[in-house]
Amino acid sequence: MTSQSDHSTPVTQIIAALQAGQMNQAARLSADWVARLQAQAEVSPQLADALHLRGMVWRELGRFPEALADMRQAAMMEADNAMLWLHIAQVEQLQGDFSAATDSLRRATGLNPALEEAWFRLGVVLQALQSWEEAREAWERLLALPGVLPQNEVLVRNRLGIALRHLDQL
């Protein structure tokens, strides 16, 4: 998301509500922000951010169709946002659409090859699809990144071991 000062107040308020677990407040604030920006009748980075953030609120509320609708609309305005593609993949994964999640995660990692969470989730989704070789590759790419946290490395190495055992059985 962009960090322009003219919309930091809505962003700050919505994120604070999300962090406090006040989902209805976050939903109201994000809906108001989107409505204000849409009333300006122009596509702007702020509108993409507002839709992205509202999609995150919908995700937290378990309203996955609304989350995907907002996030995909944001992606049409801001197709080069790796975090947005990661968030789209999270919702797709929650809906059990692992194929779509794979595509979104490949997009996220293509846009930002240093995005640890995208590589990890890509491995998880590929594991769910039983694409063991591709899962192994995703986790190895993650482990090759500089500065991987030790607790993440342990988790990834455990997942990698599972993939390697499956590959040995093939």
mmCIF file of C-alpha atoms in Angstrom:
data_model
loop_
_atom_site.group_PDB
_atom_site.id
_atom_site.type_symbol
_atom_site.label_atom_id
_atom_site.label_comp_id
_atom_site.label_asym_id
_atom_site.label_seq_id
_atom_site.Cartn_x
_atom_site.Cartn_y
_atom_site.Cartn_z
ATOM 1 C CA MET A 1 0.000 0.000 0.000
ATOM 2 C CA THR A 2 1.165 3.523 -0.635
ATOM 3 C CA SER A 3 2.111 5.745 2.272
ATOM 4 C CA GLN A 4 0.813 9.118 1.190
ATOM 5 C CA SER A 5 -0.056 11.335 4.139
ATOM 6 C CA ASP A 6 -3.473 12.344 2.735
ATOM 7 C CA HIS A 7 -4.876 8.896 3.498
ATOM 8 C CA SER A 8 -2.753 7.724 6.415
ATOM 9 C CA THR A 9 -5.495 8.529 8.912
ATOM 10 C CA PRO A 10 -8.034 6.061 7.429
ATOM 11 C CA VAL A 11 -5.301 3.444 7.013
ATOM 12 C CA THR A 12 -4.120 3.924 10.591
ATOM 13 C CA GLN A 13 -7.668 3.769 11.951
ATOM 14 C CA ILE A 14 -8.586 0.640 9.977
ATOM 15 C CA ILE A 15 -5.382 -1.188 10.905
ATOM 16 C CA ALA A 16 -5.835 -0.220 14.561
ATOM 17 C CA ALA A 17 -9.386 -1.605 14.501
ATOM 18 C CA LEU A 18 -8.152 -4.830 12.864
ATOM 19 C CA GLN A 19 -5.382 -5.235 15.427
ATOM 20 C CA ALA A 20 -7.847 -4.626 18.262
ATOM 21 C CA GLY A 21 -10.177 -7.289 16.875
ATOM 22 C CA GLN A 22 -12.879 -4.688 16.179
ATOM 23 C CA MET A 23 -13.886 -6.191 12.839
ATOM 24 C CA ASN A 24 -17.218 -4.376 12.502
ATOM 25 C CA GLN A 25 -15.485 -1.041 13.158
ATOM 26 C CA ALA A 26 -12.794 -1.909 10.609
ATOM 27 C CA ALA A 27 -15.490 -2.875 8.087
ATOM 28 C CA ARG A 28 -17.358 0.391 8.605
ATOM 29 C CA LEU A 29 -14.203 2.512 8.374
ATOM 30 C CA SER A 30 -12.973 0.750 5.236
ATOM 31 C CA ALA A 31 -16.395 0.930 3.559
ATOM 32 C CA ASP A 32 -16.565 4.673 4.306
ATOM 33 C CA TRP A 33 -13.068 5.217 2.911
ATOM 34 C CA VAL A 34 -13.802 3.292 -0.297
ATOM 35 C CA ALA A 35 -17.073 5.200 -0.755
ATOM 36 C CA ARG A 36 -15.316 8.577 -0.317
ATOM 37 C CA LEU A 37 -12.637 7.642 -2.841
ATOM 38 C CA GLN A 38 -15.129 6.194 -5.344
ATOM 39 C CA ALA A 39 -17.160 9.411 -5.116
ATOM 40 C CA GLN A 40 -14.133 11.236 -6.526
ATOM 41 C CA ALA A 41 -14.771 9.316 -9.783
ATOM 42 C CA GLU A 42 -11.113 8.699 -10.514
ATOM 43 C CA VAL A 43 -8.822 5.732 -10.160
ATOM 44 C CA SER A 44 -6.083 6.475 -7.679
ATOM 45 C CA PRO A 45 -3.497 4.592 -5.646
ATOM 46 C CA GLN A 46 -5.568 5.448 -2.576
ATOM 47 C CA LEU A 47 -8.589 3.633 -4.024
ATOM 48 C CA ALA A 48 -6.477 0.554 -4.720
ATOM 49 C CA ASP A 49 -5.187 0.721 -1.136
ATOM 50 C CA ALA A 50 -8.691 1.186 0.251
ATOM 51 C CA LEU A 51 -10.023 -1.803 -1.691
ATOM 52 C CA HIS A 52 -7.019 -3.904 -0.659
ATOM 53 C CA LEU A 53 -7.504 -3.021 2.999
ATOM 54 C CA ARG A 54 -11.268 -3.557 2.867
ATOM 55 C CA GLY A 55 -10.573 -6.946 1.284
ATOM 56 C CA MET A 56 -8.369 -7.769 4.256
ATOM 57 C CA VAL A 57 -11.210 -6.819 6.599
ATOM 58 C CA TRP A 58 -13.618 -9.065 4.656
ATOM 59 C CA ARG A 59 -11.076 -11.884 4.883
ATOM 60 C CA GLU A 60 -10.893 -11.512 8.666
ATOM 61 C CA LEU A 61 -14.697 -11.576 8.806
ATOM 62 C CA GLY A 62 -14.733 -14.798 6.750
ATOM 63 C CA ARG A 63 -16.477 -13.043 3.856
ATOM 64 C CA PHE A 64 -14.202 -14.500 1.191
ATOM 65 C CA PRO A 65 -16.209 -13.606 -1.963
ATOM 66 C CA GLU A 66 -16.269 -9.932 -0.919
ATOM 67 C CA ALA A 67 -12.568 -10.089 -0.003
ATOM 68 C CA LEU A 68 -11.626 -11.474 -3.410
ATOM 69 C CA ALA A 69 -13.857 -9.009 -5.250
ATOM 70 C CA ASP A 70 -12.216 -6.026 -3.543
ATOM 71 C CA MET A 71 -8.687 -7.374 -3.819
ATOM 72 C CA ARG A 72 -9.066 -8.297 -7.482
ATOM 73 C CA GLN A 73 -10.464 -4.846 -8.231
ATOM 74 C CA ALA A 74 -7.432 -3.366 -6.455
ATOM 75 C CA ALA A 75 -5.160 -5.643 -8.493
ATOM 76 C CA MET A 76 -6.619 -4.231 -11.711
ATOM 77 C CA MET A 77 -5.404 -0.815 -10.548
ATOM 78 C CA GLU A 78 -2.145 -1.915 -8.974
ATOM 79 C CA ALA A 79 -1.043 -5.140 -10.684
ATOM 80 C CA ASP A 80 2.568 -4.812 -9.499
ATOM 81 C CA ASN A 81 1.786 -5.014 -5.764
ATOM 82 C CA ALA A 82 3.318 -8.273 -4.490
ATOM 83 C CA MET A 83 1.637 -8.019 -1.071
ATOM 84 C CA LEU A 84 -1.751 -7.654 -2.731
ATOM 85 C CA TRP A 85 -1.167 -10.858 -4.717
ATOM 86 C CA LEU A 86 -0.073 -12.587 -1.508
ATOM 87 C CA HIS A 87 -3.302 -11.491 0.192
ATOM 88 C CA ILE A 88 -5.385 -12.647 -2.782
ATOM 89 C CA ALA A 89 -3.651 -16.032 -2.551
ATOM 90 C CA GLN A 90 -4.412 -16.247 1.174
ATOM 91 C CA VAL A 91 -8.136 -15.901 0.467
ATOM 92 C CA GLU A 92 -7.978 -18.352 -2.431
ATOM 93 C CA GLN A 93 -6.182 -20.805 -0.157
ATOM 94 C CA LEU A 94 -8.807 -20.347 2.568
ATOM 95 C CA GLN A 95 -11.476 -21.164 -0.020
ATOM 96 C CA GLY A 96 -9.587 -24.299 -1.029
ATOM 97 C CA ASP A 97 -8.787 -22.992 -4.513
ATOM 98 C CA PHE A 98 -5.155 -24.104 -4.440
ATOM 99 C CA SER A 99 -4.676 -23.768 -8.185
ATOM 100 C CA ALA A 100 -5.686 -20.093 -8.148
ATOM 101 C CA ALA A 101 -3.608 -19.547 -5.006
ATOM 102 C CA THR A 102 -0.599 -21.049 -6.795
ATOM 103 C CA ASP A 103 -1.015 -18.600 -9.671
ATOM 104 C CA SER A 104 -1.356 -15.624 -7.314
ATOM 105 C CA LEU A 105 1.655 -16.707 -5.258
ATOM 106 C CA ARG A 106 3.771 -17.157 -8.383
ATOM 107 C CA ARG A 107 2.795 -13.619 -9.321
ATOM 108 C CA ALA A 108 3.746 -12.348 -5.844
ATOM 109 C CA THR A 109 7.137 -14.097 -5.893
ATOM 110 C CA GLY A 110 7.762 -12.877 -9.428
ATOM 111 C CA LEU A 111 7.127 -9.296 -8.347
ATOM 112 C CA ASN A 112 9.109 -9.599 -5.119
ATOM 113 C CA PRO A 113 11.466 -12.607 -5.015
ATOM 114 C CA ALA A 114 12.418 -11.710 -1.404
ATOM 115 C CA LEU A 115 8.858 -12.088 -0.069
ATOM 116 C CA GLU A 116 9.343 -14.922 2.440
ATOM 117 C CA GLU A 117 5.687 -15.517 3.224
ATOM 118 C CA ALA A 118 4.818 -15.894 -0.454
ATOM 119 C CA TRP A 119 7.484 -18.581 -0.942
ATOM 120 C CA PHE A 120 6.337 -20.393 2.206
ATOM 121 C CA ARG A 121 2.667 -20.315 1.209
ATOM 122 C CA LEU A 122 3.556 -21.376 -2.326
ATOM 123 C CA GLY A 123 5.248 -24.457 -0.888
ATOM 124 C CA VAL A 124 2.232 -25.193 1.323
ATOM 125 C CA VAL A 125 -0.238 -24.825 -1.552
ATOM 126 C CA LEU A 126 1.883 -26.962 -3.852
ATOM 127 C CA GLN A 127 2.142 -29.567 -1.093
ATOM 128 C CA ALA A 128 -1.667 -29.590 -0.837
ATOM 129 C CA LEU A 129 -1.750 -30.197 -4.601
ATOM 130 C CA GLN A 130 0.830 -32.984 -4.100
ATOM 131 C CA SER A 131 3.247 -31.175 -6.403
ATOM 132 C CA TRP A 132 6.155 -32.281 -4.254
ATOM 133 C CA GLU A 133 9.002 -31.238 -6.560
ATOM 134 C CA GLU A 134 7.605 -27.739 -6.991
ATOM 135 C CA ALA A 135 6.949 -27.469 -3.231
ATOM 136 C CA ARG A 136 10.559 -28.474 -2.591
ATOM 137 C CA GLU A 137 11.747 -25.804 -5.031
ATOM 138 C CA ALA A 138 9.628 -23.112 -3.336
ATOM 139 C CA TRP A 139 10.969 -23.963 0.113
ATOM 140 C CA GLU A 140 14.541 -24.109 -1.150
ATOM 141 C CA ARG A 141 14.072 -20.657 -2.695
ATOM 142 C CA LEU A 142 12.829 -19.435 0.685
ATOM 143 C CA LEU A 143 15.785 -20.945 2.534
ATOM 144 C CA ALA A 144 18.168 -19.271 0.071
ATOM 145 C CA LEU A 145 16.870 -15.820 1.013
ATOM 146 C CA PRO A 146 19.155 -13.776 3.281
ATOM 147 C CA GLY A 147 18.041 -13.293 6.866
ATOM 148 C CA VAL A 148 15.411 -16.021 7.194
ATOM 149 C CA LEU A 149 14.357 -16.109 10.848
ATOM 150 C CA PRO A 150 15.548 -19.247 12.675
ATOM 151 C CA GLN A 151 12.008 -20.287 13.669
ATOM 152 C CA ASN A 152 10.894 -19.967 10.049
ATOM 153 C CA GLU A 153 13.889 -21.966 8.882
ATOM 154 C CA VAL A 154 12.997 -24.836 11.243
ATOM 155 C CA LEU A 155 9.404 -24.862 10.004
ATOM 156 C CA VAL A 156 10.471 -24.759 6.351
ATOM 157 C CA ARG A 157 13.057 -27.511 6.831
ATOM 158 C CA ASN A 158 10.348 -29.723 8.376
ATOM 159 C CA ARG A 159 8.084 -29.094 5.368
ATOM 160 C CA LEU A 160 10.986 -29.678 3.018
ATOM 161 C CA GLY A 161 11.671 -33.019 4.698
ATOM 162 C CA ILE A 162 8.070 -34.082 4.082
ATOM 163 C CA ALA A 163 8.369 -33.155 0.403
ATOM 164 C CA LEU A 164 11.656 -35.024 0.051
ATOM 165 C CA ARG A 165 10.179 -38.158 1.663
ATOM 166 C CA HIS A 166 7.291 -38.042 -0.810
ATOM 167 C CA LEU A 167 9.675 -37.570 -3.712
ATOM 168 C CA ASP A 168 11.646 -40.612 -2.564
ATOM 169 C CA GLN A 169 8.426 -42.653 -2.647
ATOM 170 C CA LEU A 170 7.574 -41.654 -6.223
#
